[in-house]
Short mmCIF file of C-alpha atoms in Angstrom, two decimals:
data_model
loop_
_atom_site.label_atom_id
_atom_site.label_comp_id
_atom_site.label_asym_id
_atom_site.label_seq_id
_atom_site.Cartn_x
_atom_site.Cartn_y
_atom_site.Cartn_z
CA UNK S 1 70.39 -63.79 18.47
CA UNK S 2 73.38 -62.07 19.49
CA UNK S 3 71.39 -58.75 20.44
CA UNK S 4 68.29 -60.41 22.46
CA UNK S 5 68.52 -59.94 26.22
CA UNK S 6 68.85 -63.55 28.02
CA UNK S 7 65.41 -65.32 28.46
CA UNK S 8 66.18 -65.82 32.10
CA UNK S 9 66.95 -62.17 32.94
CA UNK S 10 63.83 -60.27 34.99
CA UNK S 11 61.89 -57.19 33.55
CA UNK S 12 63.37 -53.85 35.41
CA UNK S 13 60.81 -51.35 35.84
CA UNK S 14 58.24 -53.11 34.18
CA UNK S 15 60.15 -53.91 30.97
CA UNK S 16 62.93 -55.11 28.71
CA UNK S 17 66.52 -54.14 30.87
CA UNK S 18 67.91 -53.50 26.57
CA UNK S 19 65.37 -50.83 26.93
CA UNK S 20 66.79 -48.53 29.74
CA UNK S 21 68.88 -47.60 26.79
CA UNK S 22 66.85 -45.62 24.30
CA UNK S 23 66.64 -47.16 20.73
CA UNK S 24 68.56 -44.67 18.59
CA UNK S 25 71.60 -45.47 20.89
CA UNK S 26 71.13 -48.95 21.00
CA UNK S 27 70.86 -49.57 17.87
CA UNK S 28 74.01 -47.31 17.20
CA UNK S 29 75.77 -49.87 19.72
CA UNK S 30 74.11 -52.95 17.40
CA UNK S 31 75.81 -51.81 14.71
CA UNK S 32 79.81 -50.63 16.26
CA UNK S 33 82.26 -52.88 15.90
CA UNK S 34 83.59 -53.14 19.45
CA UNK S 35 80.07 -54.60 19.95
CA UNK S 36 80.43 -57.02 17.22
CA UNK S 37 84.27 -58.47 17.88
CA UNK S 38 84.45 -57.78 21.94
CA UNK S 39 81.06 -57.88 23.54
CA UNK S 40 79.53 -61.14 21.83
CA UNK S 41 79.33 -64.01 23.98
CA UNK S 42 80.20 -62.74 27.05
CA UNK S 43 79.11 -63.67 30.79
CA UNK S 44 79.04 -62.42 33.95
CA UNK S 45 82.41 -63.84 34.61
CA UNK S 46 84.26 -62.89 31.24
CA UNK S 47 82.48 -59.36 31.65
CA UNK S 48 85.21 -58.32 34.34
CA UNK S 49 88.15 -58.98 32.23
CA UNK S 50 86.99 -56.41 29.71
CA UNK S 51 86.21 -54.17 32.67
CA UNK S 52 89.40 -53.38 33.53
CA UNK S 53 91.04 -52.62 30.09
CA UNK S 54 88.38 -49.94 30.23
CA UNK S 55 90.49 -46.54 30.27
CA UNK S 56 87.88 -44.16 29.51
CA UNK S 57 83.87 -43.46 30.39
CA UNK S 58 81.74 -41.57 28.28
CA UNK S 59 79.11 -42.02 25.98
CA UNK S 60 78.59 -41.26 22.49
CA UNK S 61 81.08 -38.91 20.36
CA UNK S 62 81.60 -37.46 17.00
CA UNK S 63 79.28 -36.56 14.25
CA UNK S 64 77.93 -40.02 13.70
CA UNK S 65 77.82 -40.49 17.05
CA UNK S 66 79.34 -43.78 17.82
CA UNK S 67 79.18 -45.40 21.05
CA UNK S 68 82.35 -45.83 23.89
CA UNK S 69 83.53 -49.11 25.20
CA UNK S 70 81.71 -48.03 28.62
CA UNK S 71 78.56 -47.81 27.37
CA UNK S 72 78.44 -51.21 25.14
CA UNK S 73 79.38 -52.89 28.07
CA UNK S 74 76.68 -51.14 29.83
CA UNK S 75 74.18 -52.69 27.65
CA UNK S 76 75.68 -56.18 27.90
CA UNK S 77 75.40 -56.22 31.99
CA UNK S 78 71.73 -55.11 30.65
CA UNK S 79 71.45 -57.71 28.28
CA UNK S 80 73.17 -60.73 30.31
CA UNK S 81 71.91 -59.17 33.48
CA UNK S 82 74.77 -60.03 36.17
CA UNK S 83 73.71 -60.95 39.72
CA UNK S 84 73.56 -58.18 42.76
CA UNK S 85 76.23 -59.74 44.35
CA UNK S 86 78.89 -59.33 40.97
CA UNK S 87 77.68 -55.80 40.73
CA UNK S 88 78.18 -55.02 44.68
CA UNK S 89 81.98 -56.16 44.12
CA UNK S 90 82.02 -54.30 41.19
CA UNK S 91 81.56 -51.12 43.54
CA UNK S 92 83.47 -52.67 45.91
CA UNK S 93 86.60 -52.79 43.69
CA UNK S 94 89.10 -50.68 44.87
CA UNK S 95 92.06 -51.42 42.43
CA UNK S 96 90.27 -50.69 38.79
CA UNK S 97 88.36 -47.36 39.22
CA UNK S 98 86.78 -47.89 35.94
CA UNK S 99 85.30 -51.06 36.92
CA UNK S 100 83.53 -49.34 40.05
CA UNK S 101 82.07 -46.69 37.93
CA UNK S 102 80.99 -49.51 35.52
CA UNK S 103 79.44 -51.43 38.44
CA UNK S 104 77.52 -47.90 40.16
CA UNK S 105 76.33 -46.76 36.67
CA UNK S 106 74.61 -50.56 36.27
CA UNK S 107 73.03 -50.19 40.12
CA UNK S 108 71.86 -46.97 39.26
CA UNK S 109 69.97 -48.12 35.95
CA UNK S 110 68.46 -51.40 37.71
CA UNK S 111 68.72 -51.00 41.46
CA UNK S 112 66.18 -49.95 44.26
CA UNK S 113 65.87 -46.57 45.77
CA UNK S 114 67.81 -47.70 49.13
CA UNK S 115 70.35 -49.83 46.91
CA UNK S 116 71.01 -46.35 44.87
CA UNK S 117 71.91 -44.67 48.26
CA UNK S 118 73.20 -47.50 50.05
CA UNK S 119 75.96 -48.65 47.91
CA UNK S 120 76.50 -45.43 45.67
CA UNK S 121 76.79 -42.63 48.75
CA UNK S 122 79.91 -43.85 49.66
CA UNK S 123 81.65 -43.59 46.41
CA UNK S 124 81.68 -39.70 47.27
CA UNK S 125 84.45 -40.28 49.49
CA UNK S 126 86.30 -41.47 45.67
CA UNK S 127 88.85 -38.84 44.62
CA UNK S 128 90.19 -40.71 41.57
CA UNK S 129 90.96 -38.75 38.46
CA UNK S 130 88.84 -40.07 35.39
CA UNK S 131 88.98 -39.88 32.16
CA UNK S 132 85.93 -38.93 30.00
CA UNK S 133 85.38 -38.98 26.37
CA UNK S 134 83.01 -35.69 25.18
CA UNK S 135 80.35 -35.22 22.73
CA UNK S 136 83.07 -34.26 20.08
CA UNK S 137 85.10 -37.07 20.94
CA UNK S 138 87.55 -34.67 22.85
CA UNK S 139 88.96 -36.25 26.13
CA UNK S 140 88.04 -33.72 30.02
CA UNK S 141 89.37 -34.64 33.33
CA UNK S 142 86.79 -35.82 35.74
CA UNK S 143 86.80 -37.26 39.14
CA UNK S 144 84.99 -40.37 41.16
CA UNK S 145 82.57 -38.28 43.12
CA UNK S 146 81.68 -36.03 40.67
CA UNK S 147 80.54 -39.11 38.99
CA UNK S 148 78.40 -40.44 41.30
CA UNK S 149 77.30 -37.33 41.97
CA UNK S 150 75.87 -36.62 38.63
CA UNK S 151 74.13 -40.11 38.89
CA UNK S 152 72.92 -39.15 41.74
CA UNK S 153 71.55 -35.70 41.11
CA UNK S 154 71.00 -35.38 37.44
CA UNK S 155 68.35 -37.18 34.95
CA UNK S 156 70.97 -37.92 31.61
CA UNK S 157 74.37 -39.42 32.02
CA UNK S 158 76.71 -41.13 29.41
CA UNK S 159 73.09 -40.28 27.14
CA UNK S 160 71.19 -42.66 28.85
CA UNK S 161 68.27 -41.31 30.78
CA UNK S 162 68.04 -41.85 34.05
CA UNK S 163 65.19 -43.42 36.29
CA UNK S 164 64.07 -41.35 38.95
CA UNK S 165 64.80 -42.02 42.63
CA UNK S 166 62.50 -40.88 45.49
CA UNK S 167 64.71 -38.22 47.26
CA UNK S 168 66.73 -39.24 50.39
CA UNK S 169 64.69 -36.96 52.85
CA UNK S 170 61.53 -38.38 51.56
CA UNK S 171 63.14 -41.90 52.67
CA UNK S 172 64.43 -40.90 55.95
CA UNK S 173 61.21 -39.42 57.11
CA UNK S 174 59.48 -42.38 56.25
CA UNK S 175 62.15 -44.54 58.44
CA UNK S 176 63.03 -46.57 55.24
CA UNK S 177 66.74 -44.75 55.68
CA UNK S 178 69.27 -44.09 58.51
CA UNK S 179 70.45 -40.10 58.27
CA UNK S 180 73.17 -40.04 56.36
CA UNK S 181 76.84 -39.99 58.30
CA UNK S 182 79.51 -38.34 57.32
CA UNK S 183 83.06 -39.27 57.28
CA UNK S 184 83.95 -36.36 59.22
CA UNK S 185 81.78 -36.92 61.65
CA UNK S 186 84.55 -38.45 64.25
CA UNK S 187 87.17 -36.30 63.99
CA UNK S 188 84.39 -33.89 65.20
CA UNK S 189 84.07 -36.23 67.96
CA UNK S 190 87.75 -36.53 68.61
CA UNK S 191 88.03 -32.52 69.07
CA UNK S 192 84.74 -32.42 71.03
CA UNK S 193 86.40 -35.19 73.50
CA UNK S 194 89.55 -33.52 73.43
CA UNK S 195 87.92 -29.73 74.28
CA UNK S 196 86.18 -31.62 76.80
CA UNK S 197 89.24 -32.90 78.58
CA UNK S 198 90.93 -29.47 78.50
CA UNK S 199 87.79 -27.96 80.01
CA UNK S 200 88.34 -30.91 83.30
CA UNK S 201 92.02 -30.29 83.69
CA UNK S 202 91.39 -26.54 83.93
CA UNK S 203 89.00 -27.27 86.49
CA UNK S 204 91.07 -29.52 88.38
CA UNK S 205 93.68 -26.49 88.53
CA UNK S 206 91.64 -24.02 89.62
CA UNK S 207 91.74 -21.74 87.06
CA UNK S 208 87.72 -21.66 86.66
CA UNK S 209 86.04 -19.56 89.40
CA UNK S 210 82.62 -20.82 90.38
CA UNK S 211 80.28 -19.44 87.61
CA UNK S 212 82.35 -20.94 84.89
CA UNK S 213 82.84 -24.67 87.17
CA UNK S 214 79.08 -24.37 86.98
CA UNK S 215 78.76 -23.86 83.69
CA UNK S 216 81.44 -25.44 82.12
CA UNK S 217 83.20 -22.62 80.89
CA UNK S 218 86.55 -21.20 80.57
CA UNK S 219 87.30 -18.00 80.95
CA UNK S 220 89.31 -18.27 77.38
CA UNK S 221 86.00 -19.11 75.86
CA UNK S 222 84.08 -16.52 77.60
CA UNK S 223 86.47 -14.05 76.39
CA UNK S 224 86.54 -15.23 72.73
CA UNK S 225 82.96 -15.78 72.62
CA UNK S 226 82.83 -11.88 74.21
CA UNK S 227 85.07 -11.00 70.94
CA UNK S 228 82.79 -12.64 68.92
CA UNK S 229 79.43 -10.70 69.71
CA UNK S 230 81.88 -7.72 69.53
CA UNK S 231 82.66 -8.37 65.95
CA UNK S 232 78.88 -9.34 65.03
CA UNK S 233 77.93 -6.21 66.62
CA UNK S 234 80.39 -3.84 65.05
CA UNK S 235 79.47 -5.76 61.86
CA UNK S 236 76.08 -4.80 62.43
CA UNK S 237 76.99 -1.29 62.70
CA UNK S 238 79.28 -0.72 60.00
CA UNK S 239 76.60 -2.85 57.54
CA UNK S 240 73.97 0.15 58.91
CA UNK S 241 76.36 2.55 58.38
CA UNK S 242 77.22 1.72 54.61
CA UNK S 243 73.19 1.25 53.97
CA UNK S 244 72.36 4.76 55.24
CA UNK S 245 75.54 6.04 53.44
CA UNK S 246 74.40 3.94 50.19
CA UNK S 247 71.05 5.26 51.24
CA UNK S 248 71.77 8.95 51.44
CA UNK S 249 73.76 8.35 47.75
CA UNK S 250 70.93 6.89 46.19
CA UNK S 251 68.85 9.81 47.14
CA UNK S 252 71.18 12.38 45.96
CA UNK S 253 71.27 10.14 42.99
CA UNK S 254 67.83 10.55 42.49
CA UNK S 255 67.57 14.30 43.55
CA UNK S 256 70.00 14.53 40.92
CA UNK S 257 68.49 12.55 38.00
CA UNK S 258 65.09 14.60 38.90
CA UNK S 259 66.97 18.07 38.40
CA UNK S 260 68.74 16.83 35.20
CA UNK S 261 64.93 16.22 34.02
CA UNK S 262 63.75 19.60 34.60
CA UNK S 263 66.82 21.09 32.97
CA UNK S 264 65.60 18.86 30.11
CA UNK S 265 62.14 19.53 30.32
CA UNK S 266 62.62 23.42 30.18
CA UNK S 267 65.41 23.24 27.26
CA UNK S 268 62.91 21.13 25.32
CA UNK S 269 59.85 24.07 26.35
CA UNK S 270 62.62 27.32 25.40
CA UNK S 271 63.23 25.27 22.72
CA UNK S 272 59.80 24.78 21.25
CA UNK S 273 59.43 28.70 22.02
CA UNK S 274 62.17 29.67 20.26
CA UNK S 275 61.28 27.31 17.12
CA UNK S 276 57.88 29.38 17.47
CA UNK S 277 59.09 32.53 17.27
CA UNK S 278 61.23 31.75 14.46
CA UNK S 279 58.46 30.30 12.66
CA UNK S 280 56.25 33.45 13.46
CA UNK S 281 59.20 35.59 12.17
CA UNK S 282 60.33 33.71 9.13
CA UNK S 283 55.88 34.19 8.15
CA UNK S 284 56.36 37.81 8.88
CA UNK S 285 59.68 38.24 6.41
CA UNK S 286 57.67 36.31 3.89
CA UNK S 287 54.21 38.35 3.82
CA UNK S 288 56.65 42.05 3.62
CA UNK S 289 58.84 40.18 0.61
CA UNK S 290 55.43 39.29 -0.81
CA UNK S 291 54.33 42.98 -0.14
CA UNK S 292 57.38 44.58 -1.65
CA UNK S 293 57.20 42.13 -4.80
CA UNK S 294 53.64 43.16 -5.17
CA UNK S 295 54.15 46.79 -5.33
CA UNK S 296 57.43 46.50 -7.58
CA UNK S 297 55.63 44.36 -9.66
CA UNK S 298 52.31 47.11 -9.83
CA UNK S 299 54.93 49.81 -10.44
CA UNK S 300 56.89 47.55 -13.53
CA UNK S 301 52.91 47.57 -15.11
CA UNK S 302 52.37 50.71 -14.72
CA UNK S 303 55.77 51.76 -16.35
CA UNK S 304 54.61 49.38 -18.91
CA UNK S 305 51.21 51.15 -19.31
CA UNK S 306 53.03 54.60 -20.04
CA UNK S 307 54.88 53.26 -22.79
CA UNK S 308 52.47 52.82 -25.46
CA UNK S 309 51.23 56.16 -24.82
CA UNK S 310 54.62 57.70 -25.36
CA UNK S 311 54.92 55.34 -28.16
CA UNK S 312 51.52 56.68 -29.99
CA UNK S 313 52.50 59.77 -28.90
CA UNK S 314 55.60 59.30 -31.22
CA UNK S 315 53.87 58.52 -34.08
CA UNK S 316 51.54 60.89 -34.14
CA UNK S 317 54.09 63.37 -34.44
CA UNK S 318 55.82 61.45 -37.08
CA UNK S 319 52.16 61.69 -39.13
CA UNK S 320 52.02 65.63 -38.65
CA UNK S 321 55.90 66.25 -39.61
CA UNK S 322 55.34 64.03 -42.89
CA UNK S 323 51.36 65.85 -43.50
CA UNK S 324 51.66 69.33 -44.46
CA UNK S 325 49.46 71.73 -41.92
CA UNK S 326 47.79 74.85 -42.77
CA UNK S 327 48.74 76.12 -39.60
CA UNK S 328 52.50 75.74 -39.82
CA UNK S 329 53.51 78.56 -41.40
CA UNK S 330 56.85 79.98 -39.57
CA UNK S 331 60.09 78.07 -38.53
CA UNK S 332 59.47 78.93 -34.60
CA UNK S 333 57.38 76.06 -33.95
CA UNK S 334 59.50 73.80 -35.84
CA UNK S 335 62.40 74.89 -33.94
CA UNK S 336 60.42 74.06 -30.32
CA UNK S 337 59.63 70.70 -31.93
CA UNK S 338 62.61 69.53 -33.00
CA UNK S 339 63.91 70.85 -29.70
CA UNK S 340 61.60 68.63 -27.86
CA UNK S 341 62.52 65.87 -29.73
CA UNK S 342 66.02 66.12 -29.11
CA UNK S 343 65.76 66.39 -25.40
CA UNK S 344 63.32 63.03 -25.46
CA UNK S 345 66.29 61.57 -27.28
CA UNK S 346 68.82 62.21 -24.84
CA UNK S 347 66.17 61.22 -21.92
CA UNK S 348 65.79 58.08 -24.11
CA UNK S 349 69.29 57.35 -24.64
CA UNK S 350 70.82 58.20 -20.70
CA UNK S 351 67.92 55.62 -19.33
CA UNK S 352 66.34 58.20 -16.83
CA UNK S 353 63.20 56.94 -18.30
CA UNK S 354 63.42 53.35 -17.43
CA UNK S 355 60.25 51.56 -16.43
CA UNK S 356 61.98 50.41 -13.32
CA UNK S 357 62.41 53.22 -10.89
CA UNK S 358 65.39 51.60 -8.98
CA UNK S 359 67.59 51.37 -12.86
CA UNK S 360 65.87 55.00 -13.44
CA UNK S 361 67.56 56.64 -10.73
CA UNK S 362 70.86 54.55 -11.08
CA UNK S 363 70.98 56.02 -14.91
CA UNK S 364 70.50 59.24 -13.50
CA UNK S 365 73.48 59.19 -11.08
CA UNK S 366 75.91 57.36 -13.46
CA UNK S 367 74.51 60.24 -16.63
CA UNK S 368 75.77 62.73 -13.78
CA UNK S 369 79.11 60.81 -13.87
CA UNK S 370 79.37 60.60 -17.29
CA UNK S 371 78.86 56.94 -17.43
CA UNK S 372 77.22 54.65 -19.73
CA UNK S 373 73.24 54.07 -18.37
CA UNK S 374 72.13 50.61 -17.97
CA UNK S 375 69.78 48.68 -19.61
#
């Protein structure tokens, strides 16, 4: 019973005034204790006395996201639904601050269009310092008019969302709203009257010559407004003068970035022809090393060839020494063959007769030096 909006209140906007506030939040209000012990039973009259303890606006805060004092009494004007008049003096109030942001948040959540503007545009003029609770239950500094402002302006405040309002030209041009006046507007007047009344004295004294009686115009003003078109028109220039010069260094920019590309472009090209040339040299190198290892290899076989020759050679002549010949019959020939044999010995052992011409020649220089051959 104690959550139920009053059976005499009107729909707003075509439904329940409880549902302005959307249902997570209101039933996160349902279940806070300020709710429970502060906001039950109260009436339009009792509702202004918890008003102004209010010290802070906001509306919810902290991980579970519990509600502010501001906006559970929000949904109790909602729920008890106060008359226009309460709510007018509510904005009206200009002792409790709280109490007329209280009052222009309920207008803006129930009111008309022209009410919004009517009674909530002059709040702007509201410089108060407010304090407002954050989302992580941090307190920020905030003012009157930004306030109104925001309800003004934006579609969520205090995590309500907002209803939309036509906008104010849309009213004025259909006559349904007077332009709106600012508070400034007669101290313009006052200096325009004033200017004025400088402008007839001078007159009066002369000091105007004909044109400028005609006109209106004082030769101060002439001469300042001279000073002015002086200054627009130097302006002029020296804006001219800095494009061309920003200009003329964008070009050279570019010139610049376009000759940095060629130098690229033919680095990357002598590049690619030098990588060529390597390439077509390193293939040369390779085919004469494969040349040169052919023919060292065809001369190690053929070394290789020679040596069973020599080596059948050998022991043929071992067969004849051992088998007695007919033919043998003085010591000369003996003597030429063991001669032979020794010299093949010595060949044999100095390494002149080494399958490998290169080791060959090496055993012949270090035999020369009296050096050991190699192997």
């Amino acid at each position: 019973m104690a959550n139920r909006t009053d059976p005499a209140a009107k729909s707003i906007r075509g439904t329940n005034p409880q549902n302005l506030v959307e249902k997570i939040v209101r039933s996160k209000i349902y279940q806070n204790t300020y709710w429970k012990e502060q906001c039950f039973g109260l009436t339009a009259e009792t509702l202004v006395d918890k008003a102004m303890e209010l010290d802070h606006i906001g509306g919810t805060y902290g991980g579970t996201r519990r509600p502010t004092p501001f906006i559970c009494l929000i949904l109790k004007m909602l729920q008890i639904q106060p008359e226009k008049d309460i709510v007018v003096e509510f904005i009206k109030n200009d002792d409790y601050k709280y109490v007329r942001v209280l009052g222009a948040f309920y207008l803006r959540l129930t009111g008309t269009d022209i009410d919004v503007y009517r009674y909530l545009e002059p709040l702007y003029n509201d410089y108060r310092k407010l304090r407002m609770k954050s989302a992580d239950g941090k307190f920020i500094l905030t003012h009157v008019d930004e306030v109104i402002d925001e309800l003004l302006t934006k579609d969520y405040a205090c995590d309500i969302a907002l209803p939309r309002v036509k906008k104010r030209w849309t009213l004025e041009s259909h006559g349904i709203l007077e332009p709106r006046k600012s508070v400034l507007e007669d101290d313009f007047e006052e200096e325009e009257e004033k200017e004025e009344n400088e402008q007839m004295d001078a007159v009066e004294n002369g000091v105007n010559d004909e044109k400028d009686y005609h006109h209106g115009r004082s030769p101060t003003r002439e001469r300042d407004r001279d000073r002015r078109r002086d200054s627009h028109r130097y302006r002029d220039r020296d804006y001219d003068r800095d494009y061309d010069r920003d200009r003329g260094r964008g070009r050279d920019r570019d010139r610049d970035r376009d000759r940095d590309r060629d130098r690229d472009r033919d680095r990357d090209r002598y590049r690619l022809r030098d990588e060529k040339d390597y390439s077509r040299d390193r293939d040369r190198d390779r085919e004469r090393e494969g040349r040169d290892r052919e023919r060292r290899d065809r001369d190690r076989g053929g070394g290789r060839r020679r040596s069973p020759s020599r080596s059948r050679s050998r022991s043929r002549d071992r067969k004849r020494r051992r088998s007695p010949s007919p033919r043998r019959d003085g010591g000369e020939e003996a003597k030429k063959k063991e001669k032979k044999k020794s010299e093949k010995k010595e060949k044999k052992d100095d390494g002149t007769d080494h399958p490998d011409p290169e080791i060959a020649e090496a055993n012949r220089i270090r035999a020369s030096l009296g050096l050991k051959p190699l192997k």
